[in-house]
Each structure stands twice: as structure tokens, then as C-alpha cells.
Coordinates of N, CA and C and ligand atoms in Angstrom, one line a residue:
M1 N -70.6 -58.2 -56.7 CA -70.2 -59.5 -57.1 C -69.7 -59.5 -58.5
E2 N -68.5 -60.0 -58.7 CA -67.8 -59.9 -60.0 C -67.7 -61.2 -60.7
S3 N -67.9 -62.3 -60.0 CA -67.8 -63.5 -60.7 C -68.8 -64.5 -60.1
F4 N -69.0 -65.6 -60.7 CA -69.9 -66.6 -60.2 C -69.4 -68.0 -60.5
N5 N -69.9 -69.0 -59.9 CA -69.4 -70.3 -60.2 C -70.1 -70.8 -61.5
I6 N -69.3 -70.9 -62.6 CA -69.9 -71.3 -63.8 C -70.2 -72.8 -63.7
P7 N -71.5 -73.1 -63.8 CA -71.9 -74.5 -63.6 C -71.5 -75.5 -64.7
T8 N -71.3 -76.7 -64.4 CA -71.0 -77.8 -65.4 C -72.0 -78.9 -65.1
G9 N -72.0 -79.9 -66.0 CA -72.9 -81.0 -65.9 C -73.9 -81.1 -67.0
S10 N -75.0 -81.8 -66.7 CA -76.0 -81.9 -67.8 C -76.7 -80.6 -67.9
K11 N -77.5 -80.4 -68.9 CA -78.2 -79.1 -69.1 C -79.1 -78.8 -67.9
Q12 N -79.8 -79.9 -67.4 CA -80.7 -79.7 -66.2 C -79.9 -79.2 -65.0
E13 N -78.7 -79.9 -64.8 CA -77.9 -79.5 -63.7 C -77.3 -78.1 -63.8
I14 N -77.0 -77.7 -65.0 CA -76.5 -76.4 -65.2 C -77.5 -75.3 -64.9
Y15 N -78.7 -75.5 -65.4 CA -79.8 -74.6 -65.1 C -80.1 -74.6 -63.6
A16 N -80.1 -75.8 -63.0 CA -80.5 -75.8 -61.5 C -79.5 -75.1 -60.7
S17 N -78.2 -75.1 -61.1 CA -77.2 -74.3 -60.4 C -77.2 -72.8 -60.7
L18 N -77.6 -72.5 -62.0 CA -77.6 -71.1 -62.4 C -78.7 -70.3 -61.8
L19 N -79.9 -71.0 -61.6 CA -81.1 -70.2 -61.2 C -80.8 -69.5 -59.8
P20 N -80.4 -70.2 -58.8 CA -80.2 -69.4 -57.5 C -79.1 -68.4 -57.6
Q21 N -78.1 -68.6 -58.5 CA -77.0 -67.7 -58.6 C -77.5 -66.4 -59.3
V22 N -78.4 -66.6 -60.3 CA -79.0 -65.4 -61.0 C -79.9 -64.7 -60.0
Q23 N -80.7 -65.4 -59.2 CA -81.6 -64.8 -58.2 C -80.7 -64.0 -57.2
A24 N -79.6 -64.5 -56.9 CA -78.7 -63.9 -55.8 C -78.2 -62.5 -56.3
V25 N -78.0 -62.3 -57.6 CA -77.5 -61.0 -58.1 C -78.5 -60.1 -58.6
M26 N -79.8 -60.5 -58.5 CA -80.8 -59.5 -58.9 C -80.8 -58.3 -58.1
D27 N -80.9 -57.1 -58.7 CA -80.9 -55.8 -58.1 C -82.0 -55.7 -57.1
E28 N -81.7 -55.3 -55.9 CA -82.8 -55.3 -54.8 C -83.9 -54.3 -55.1
K29 N -83.6 -53.3 -56.0 CA -84.7 -52.3 -56.4 C -85.3 -52.8 -57.7
A30 N -84.9 -54.0 -58.1 CA -85.5 -54.6 -59.3 C -85.4 -53.7 -60.6
D31 N -84.3 -53.0 -60.7 CA -84.1 -52.3 -62.0 C -83.9 -53.3 -63.1
I32 N -84.9 -53.2 -64.1 CA -85.0 -54.2 -65.1 C -83.8 -54.3 -66.0
I33 N -83.2 -53.1 -66.3 CA -82.0 -53.1 -67.2 C -80.8 -53.8 -66.5
A34 N -80.6 -53.4 -65.2 CA -79.5 -54.1 -64.5 C -79.7 -55.6 -64.4
N35 N -80.9 -56.0 -64.2 CA -81.2 -57.4 -64.0 C -81.1 -58.2 -65.4
M36 N -81.6 -57.5 -66.4 CA -81.4 -58.1 -67.7 C -80.0 -58.3 -68.1
A37 N -79.2 -57.3 -67.8 CA -77.8 -57.2 -68.1 C -77.0 -58.4 -67.5
N38 N -77.2 -58.6 -66.2 CA -76.6 -59.7 -65.5 C -77.1 -61.0 -65.9
M39 N -78.4 -61.1 -66.2 CA -78.9 -62.4 -66.6 C -78.3 -62.8 -68.0
A40 N -78.3 -61.8 -68.9 CA -77.7 -62.1 -70.2 C -76.2 -62.5 -70.0
A41 N -75.5 -61.8 -69.2 CA -74.0 -62.1 -69.0 C -73.8 -63.5 -68.5
M42 N -74.6 -63.9 -67.5 CA -74.5 -65.2 -66.8 C -74.9 -66.4 -67.7
L43 N -75.9 -66.2 -68.5 CA -76.3 -67.2 -69.4 C -75.3 -67.4 -70.5
H44 N -74.8 -66.2 -71.0 CA -73.9 -66.2 -72.1 C -72.6 -66.9 -71.8
E45 N -72.1 -66.5 -70.6 CA -70.8 -67.1 -70.1 C -70.9 -68.6 -69.8
T46 N -72.0 -68.9 -69.2 CA -72.2 -70.3 -68.8 C -72.3 -71.3 -70.1
F47 N -73.1 -70.9 -71.0 CA -73.4 -71.8 -72.1 C -72.5 -71.5 -73.4
G48 N -71.9 -70.4 -73.4 CA -71.1 -70.0 -74.6 C -72.0 -69.9 -75.9
F49 N -73.2 -69.3 -75.7 CA -74.0 -69.0 -76.8 C -73.4 -68.0 -77.8
W50 N -74.0 -67.9 -79.0 CA -73.5 -66.9 -79.9 C -74.0 -65.5 -79.6
W51 N -75.3 -65.4 -79.2 CA -75.8 -64.1 -78.8 C -76.9 -64.3 -77.8
T52 N -76.9 -63.5 -76.7 CA -77.8 -63.7 -75.6 C -78.3 -62.3 -75.2
G53 N -79.5 -62.0 -75.3 CA -80.0 -60.7 -74.9 C -81.4 -60.5 -74.9
F54 N -81.8 -59.2 -74.6 CA -83.2 -58.9 -74.5 C -83.6 -57.8 -75.5
Y55 N -84.9 -57.9 -75.9 CA -85.5 -56.8 -76.6 C -86.7 -56.4 -75.7
R56 N -86.9 -55.1 -75.6 CA -88.0 -54.6 -74.7 C -89.1 -54.0 -75.6
V57 N -90.3 -54.1 -75.2 CA -91.4 -53.5 -75.9 C -91.5 -52.1 -75.5
I58 N -91.2 -51.2 -76.5 CA -91.2 -49.8 -76.3 C -91.9 -49.1 -77.5
G59 N -93.0 -48.4 -77.2 CA -93.7 -47.7 -78.3 C -94.2 -48.6 -79.4
G60 N -94.7 -49.8 -79.0 CA -95.3 -50.7 -80.0 C -94.3 -51.5 -80.8
E61 N -93.1 -51.5 -80.5 CA -92.1 -52.4 -81.2 C -91.1 -52.9 -80.2
L62 N -90.3 -53.9 -80.6 CA -89.2 -54.4 -79.8 C -88.0 -53.6 -80.0
V63 N -87.4 -53.1 -79.0 CA -86.1 -52.3 -79.0 C -85.0 -53.0 -78.3
L64 N -83.9 -53.1 -78.9 CA -82.7 -53.8 -78.4 C -82.4 -53.4 -77.0
G65 N -82.2 -54.3 -76.1 CA -81.8 -54.1 -74.7 C -80.5 -54.6 -74.4
P66 N -80.2 -54.9 -73.1 CA -78.9 -55.5 -72.7 C -78.7 -56.8 -73.4
F67 N -77.4 -57.0 -73.9 CA -77.1 -58.2 -74.5 C -75.6 -58.5 -74.5
Q68 N -75.2 -59.7 -74.8 CA -73.9 -60.2 -74.9 C -73.7 -60.8 -76.3
G69 N -72.7 -60.4 -77.0 CA -72.4 -61.0 -78.3 C -72.3 -59.9 -79.4
P70 N -72.3 -60.3 -80.6 CA -72.1 -59.4 -81.7 C -73.3 -58.4 -81.9
L71 N -73.0 -57.3 -82.6 CA -73.9 -56.3 -83.0 C -75.3 -56.9 -83.4
A72 N -76.4 -56.3 -83.0 CA -77.7 -56.8 -83.4 C -78.6 -55.7 -83.9
C73 N -79.7 -56.1 -84.6 CA -80.7 -55.1 -85.1 C -81.3 -54.4 -83.9
T74 N -81.6 -53.2 -84.1 CA -82.1 -52.4 -82.9 C -83.6 -52.5 -82.8
R75 N -84.4 -52.7 -83.9 CA -85.8 -52.6 -83.7 C -86.5 -53.8 -84.5
I76 N -87.5 -54.4 -83.9 CA -88.2 -55.5 -84.5 C -89.7 -55.2 -84.3
A77 N -90.4 -55.4 -85.4 CA -91.9 -55.1 -85.4 C -92.7 -56.2 -84.8
Y78 N -93.8 -55.9 -84.3 CA -94.8 -56.9 -83.7 C -95.0 -58.0 -84.8
G79 N -94.9 -59.3 -84.4 CA -95.2 -60.4 -85.3 C -94.0 -60.7 -86.3
R80 N -93.0 -59.9 -86.3 CA -91.9 -60.1 -87.2 C -90.8 -61.0 -86.6
G81 N -90.2 -61.9 -87.4 CA -89.0 -62.6 -86.9 C -89.5 -63.6 -85.8
V82 N -88.5 -64.2 -85.2 CA -88.8 -65.1 -84.1 C -89.2 -64.3 -82.8
C83 N -88.5 -63.2 -82.6 CA -88.8 -62.3 -81.5 C -90.2 -61.7 -81.5
G84 N -90.6 -61.2 -82.7 CA -91.9 -60.6 -82.8 C -93.0 -61.7 -82.8
T85 N -92.7 -62.9 -83.2 CA -93.6 -64.0 -83.1 C -93.9 -64.4 -81.7
A86 N -92.8 -64.5 -80.9 CA -93.0 -64.9 -79.5 C -93.8 -63.8 -78.7
W87 N -93.6 -62.6 -79.1 CA -94.3 -61.5 -78.5 C -95.8 -61.6 -78.9
K88 N -96.1 -61.7 -80.2 CA -97.5 -61.8 -80.7 C -98.2 -63.0 -80.1
E89 N -97.5 -64.2 -80.1 CA -98.2 -65.4 -79.7 C -98.1 -65.7 -78.2
R90 N -97.4 -64.8 -77.5 CA -97.2 -64.8 -76.0 C -96.8 -66.2 -75.5
R91 N -95.8 -66.7 -76.3 CA -95.2 -68.0 -75.9 C -93.8 -68.1 -76.3
T92 N -93.1 -69.1 -75.7 CA -91.7 -69.4 -76.0 C -91.7 -70.0 -77.4
V93 N -90.8 -69.6 -78.3 CA -90.6 -70.2 -79.6 C -89.2 -70.8 -79.7
V94 N -89.2 -72.1 -80.0 CA -87.9 -72.8 -80.2 C -87.7 -73.0 -81.7
V95 N -86.6 -72.6 -82.2 CA -86.3 -72.8 -83.6 C -85.1 -73.6 -83.8
P96 N -85.2 -74.9 -84.2 CA -84.1 -75.8 -84.3 C -83.2 -75.4 -85.5
D97 N -83.8 -74.8 -86.5 CA -83.0 -74.4 -87.7 C -83.6 -73.1 -88.2
V98 N -82.8 -72.0 -88.0 CA -83.4 -70.7 -88.4 C -83.7 -70.6 -89.9
E99 N -83.1 -71.4 -90.7 CA -83.4 -71.4 -92.2 C -84.8 -71.9 -92.5
Q100 N -85.3 -72.7 -91.5 CA -86.6 -73.3 -91.7 C -87.7 -72.4 -91.1
F101 N -87.4 -71.3 -90.5 CA -88.4 -70.4 -89.8 C -88.7 -69.3 -90.8
P102 N -89.9 -69.3 -91.4 CA -90.3 -68.2 -92.3 C -90.2 -66.8 -91.6
G103 N -89.5 -65.9 -92.2 CA -89.5 -64.5 -91.6 C -88.4 -64.4 -90.6
H104 N -87.6 -65.4 -90.4 CA -86.5 -65.2 -89.4 C -85.6 -64.0 -89.8
I105 N -85.3 -63.2 -88.8 CA -84.4 -62.0 -89.1 C -83.0 -62.4 -88.8
A106 N -82.2 -62.4 -89.8 CA -80.8 -62.8 -89.6 C -79.9 -61.6 -89.2
C107 N -79.8 -61.4 -87.9 CA -78.9 -60.3 -87.5 C -77.4 -60.7 -87.7
S108 N -77.2 -62.0 -87.7 CA -75.9 -62.6 -87.9 C -76.0 -63.9 -88.7
S109 N -75.2 -64.0 -89.8 CA -75.3 -65.2 -90.6 C -74.8 -66.5 -89.8
A110 N -74.1 -66.2 -88.7 CA -73.6 -67.4 -87.9 C -74.6 -68.1 -87.1
S111 N -75.8 -67.4 -86.9 CA -76.8 -68.0 -86.1 C -77.5 -69.1 -86.8
R112 N -77.6 -70.3 -86.1 CA -78.2 -71.4 -86.7 C -79.5 -71.9 -86.0
S113 N -79.6 -71.7 -84.7 CA -80.8 -72.1 -84.0 C -81.0 -71.0 -82.9
E114 N -82.3 -71.0 -82.4 CA -82.7 -69.8 -81.6 C -83.8 -70.2 -80.7
I115 N -83.9 -69.5 -79.5 CA -85.0 -69.6 -78.7 C -85.4 -68.2 -78.2
V116 N -86.7 -67.9 -78.2 CA -87.2 -66.6 -77.7 C -88.2 -66.9 -76.6
V117 N -88.0 -66.3 -75.5 CA -88.9 -66.4 -74.3 C -89.5 -65.1 -73.9
P118 N -90.8 -65.0 -73.9 CA -91.4 -63.7 -73.5 C -91.3 -63.4 -72.0
V119 N -91.2 -62.2 -71.7 CA -91.2 -61.7 -70.3 C -92.5 -61.0 -70.1
F120 N -93.3 -61.4 -69.0 CA -94.6 -60.8 -68.8 C -94.5 -59.9 -67.6
Q121 N -95.3 -58.8 -67.6 CA -95.5 -58.0 -66.4 C -97.0 -57.5 -66.5
N122 N -97.7 -57.8 -65.4 CA -99.1 -57.6 -65.4 C -99.9 -58.1 -66.6
G123 N -99.5 -59.3 -66.9 CA -100.2 -60.0 -68.0 C -99.8 -59.6 -69.4
E124 N -99.0 -58.6 -69.6 CA -98.5 -58.1 -70.9 C -97.1 -58.6 -71.2
V125 N -96.8 -58.8 -72.4 CA -95.4 -59.1 -72.8 C -94.7 -57.7 -72.8
T126 N -93.7 -57.6 -72.0 CA -93.0 -56.3 -71.9 C -91.5 -56.4 -72.5
A127 N -91.1 -57.7 -72.7 CA -89.8 -57.9 -73.3 C -89.7 -59.3 -73.8
V128 N -88.6 -59.6 -74.5 CA -88.3 -61.0 -74.8 C -86.8 -61.3 -74.5
L129 N -86.6 -62.5 -74.1 CA -85.2 -63.0 -74.0 C -84.9 -63.8 -75.3
D130 N -83.9 -63.4 -76.0 CA -83.5 -64.0 -77.3 C -82.2 -64.6 -77.2
I131 N -82.1 -65.9 -77.5 CA -80.7 -66.6 -77.5 C -80.5 -67.2 -78.8
D132 N -79.3 -66.9 -79.4 CA -78.9 -67.5 -80.7 C -77.7 -68.5 -80.5
S133 N -77.8 -69.6 -81.2 CA -76.7 -70.5 -81.1 C -76.0 -70.6 -82.5
A134 N -74.7 -70.9 -82.5 CA -74.1 -71.1 -83.8 C -74.2 -72.5 -84.3
E135 N -74.9 -73.4 -83.5 CA -75.1 -74.8 -83.9 C -76.6 -75.0 -84.1
L136 N -76.9 -76.0 -84.9 CA -78.3 -76.4 -85.1 C -78.8 -77.1 -83.9
N137 N -80.1 -77.1 -83.7 CA -80.8 -77.9 -82.6 C -80.2 -77.7 -81.2
T138 N -79.9 -76.5 -80.9 CA -79.3 -76.3 -79.5 C -80.4 -76.3 -78.4
F139 N -81.6 -75.9 -78.8 CA -82.6 -75.6 -77.7 C -83.8 -76.6 -77.8
D140 N -84.2 -77.0 -76.6 CA -85.3 -77.9 -76.5 C -86.3 -77.5 -75.3
E141 N -87.1 -78.4 -74.9 CA -88.1 -78.2 -73.9 C -87.5 -77.8 -72.6
T142 N -86.3 -78.4 -72.3 CA -85.6 -78.1 -71.0 C -85.2 -76.6 -71.0
D143 N -84.6 -76.2 -72.1 CA -84.3 -74.7 -72.2 C -85.5 -73.9 -72.0
A144 N -86.6 -74.2 -72.7 CA -87.8 -73.4 -72.6 C -88.3 -73.3 -71.2
E145 N -88.4 -74.5 -70.5 CA -88.9 -74.5 -69.1 C -88.0 -73.7 -68.2
C146 N -86.7 -74.0 -68.3 CA -85.7 -73.3 -67.4 C -85.6 -71.8 -67.6
L147 N -85.6 -71.4 -68.9 CA -85.5 -70.0 -69.2 C -86.7 -69.3 -68.8
E148 N -87.9 -69.9 -69.0 CA -89.1 -69.3 -68.5 C -89.1 -69.1 -67.0
R149 N -88.5 -70.0 -66.3 CA -88.4 -69.9 -64.8 C -87.4 -68.7 -64.5
L150 N -86.3 -68.7 -65.2 CA -85.3 -67.7 -65.0 C -85.9 -66.3 -65.2
V151 N -86.6 -66.1 -66.3 CA -87.1 -64.7 -66.6 C -88.2 -64.3 -65.6
R152 N -88.8 -65.3 -64.9 CA -89.8 -64.9 -63.9 C -89.2 -64.0 -62.9
G153 N -87.8 -64.1 -62.7 CA -87.1 -63.2 -61.7 C -87.2 -61.8 -62.2
L154 N -87.5 -61.5 -63.4 CA -87.6 -60.1 -63.9 C -89.0 -59.6 -63.8
E155 N -89.9 -60.5 -63.6 CA -91.3 -60.1 -63.8 C -91.9 -59.3 -62.6
G156 N -91.2 -59.4 -61.5 CA -91.5 -58.6 -60.3 C -92.9 -58.9 -59.6
Ligands
LIG1 N1 -83.2 -63.6 -85.1 C1 -84.1 -62.7 -84.4 C2 -83.6 -61.3 -84.5 C3 -82.8 -60.8 -83.3 S1 -81.2 -61.4 -83.4 O1 -81.1 -62.9 -83.5 C4 -80.3 -60.9 -82.2 C5 -85.5 -62.8 -84.9 O2 -85.8 -63.5 -86.0 O3 -86.4 -62.2 -84.3

């Protein structure tokens, strides 16, 4: 599959249309890198985010995984930045204005707001989905709920 129907409409409608399309392209052997790569690509293309990608927990830190967008930092420590905070607190973190988030790691100065959603496997956080927007206040409860549902497709 090389293309998909890029959904339009309200944020809810877009996520509702995106979810089955993402599920449809999940690798049948559940290779996590393949699935993260397509999920990042579909989210990025649909919403036009600044940066969309994953960090995986490897050797006690977060290591850059599949992403779409500009160059990013390769490693993030536990509890550091928005990503490390979502990992430590085991919850989705919505940041309306990155300048107001103490310890935010600025991989790109164009990033203005951010959401980080943990991915769980067997009760442990094994990765995070990180999305950056070039606009303030991009993410809300709808994004949190829909992205949590979406990453469940990776949790196996
Ligand atoms: N801003 C993130 C770092 C990763 S980049 O945004 C891709 C953070 O504070 O954890």
C-alpha cells in the first residue's frame, strides 16, 4: 500500500477515519519499527505537524526511532524533557507552549507546542510517540485520547 485517503473534517472526524486506515497497514508480524514508521508517516501527512516520531526505551534511555520531519536529538534521559517526563509519569503529556515547560528539550526552535504519548508493552513503557507543532496550543484532550487509541495498535 503506497497511499491512503488523507482524511479531512473536524479533528474527531480525522482521527476516526485515520484509525482504521492505520490498523489496515499494520505489519501482520507486528514488527514494531515498520509499524511505528507507517504510523508516523500517516499522522505527519494527515495533520502537517512539524515533527512526528517515536523514541524507544533502550538500555535505560530513550533512543530516536522512526520519525518524519527535521533532524532530532538521538537520546533522552529518563525524566528529562517532555518525552522523559511522559515515560517517568507513565502518562500522556500535553504542552500548549513549550517555553512554559521546565526542562523542555528544544530539538528545533520552530517547535511551539507538543504532545507525548507513552507506548506500553506488558505494563512497561517501551516507547513514546512525540509530536511537535510549529503553532501554539495545537494539542488537547481529543488528541490525547485518539493518539492513545492509535498507539494501542503497537502494543500487541
Ligand atoms: N521536545 C522533546 C525532545 C524531542 S524533539 O521534540 C523531537 C522533549 O522535550 O522531550
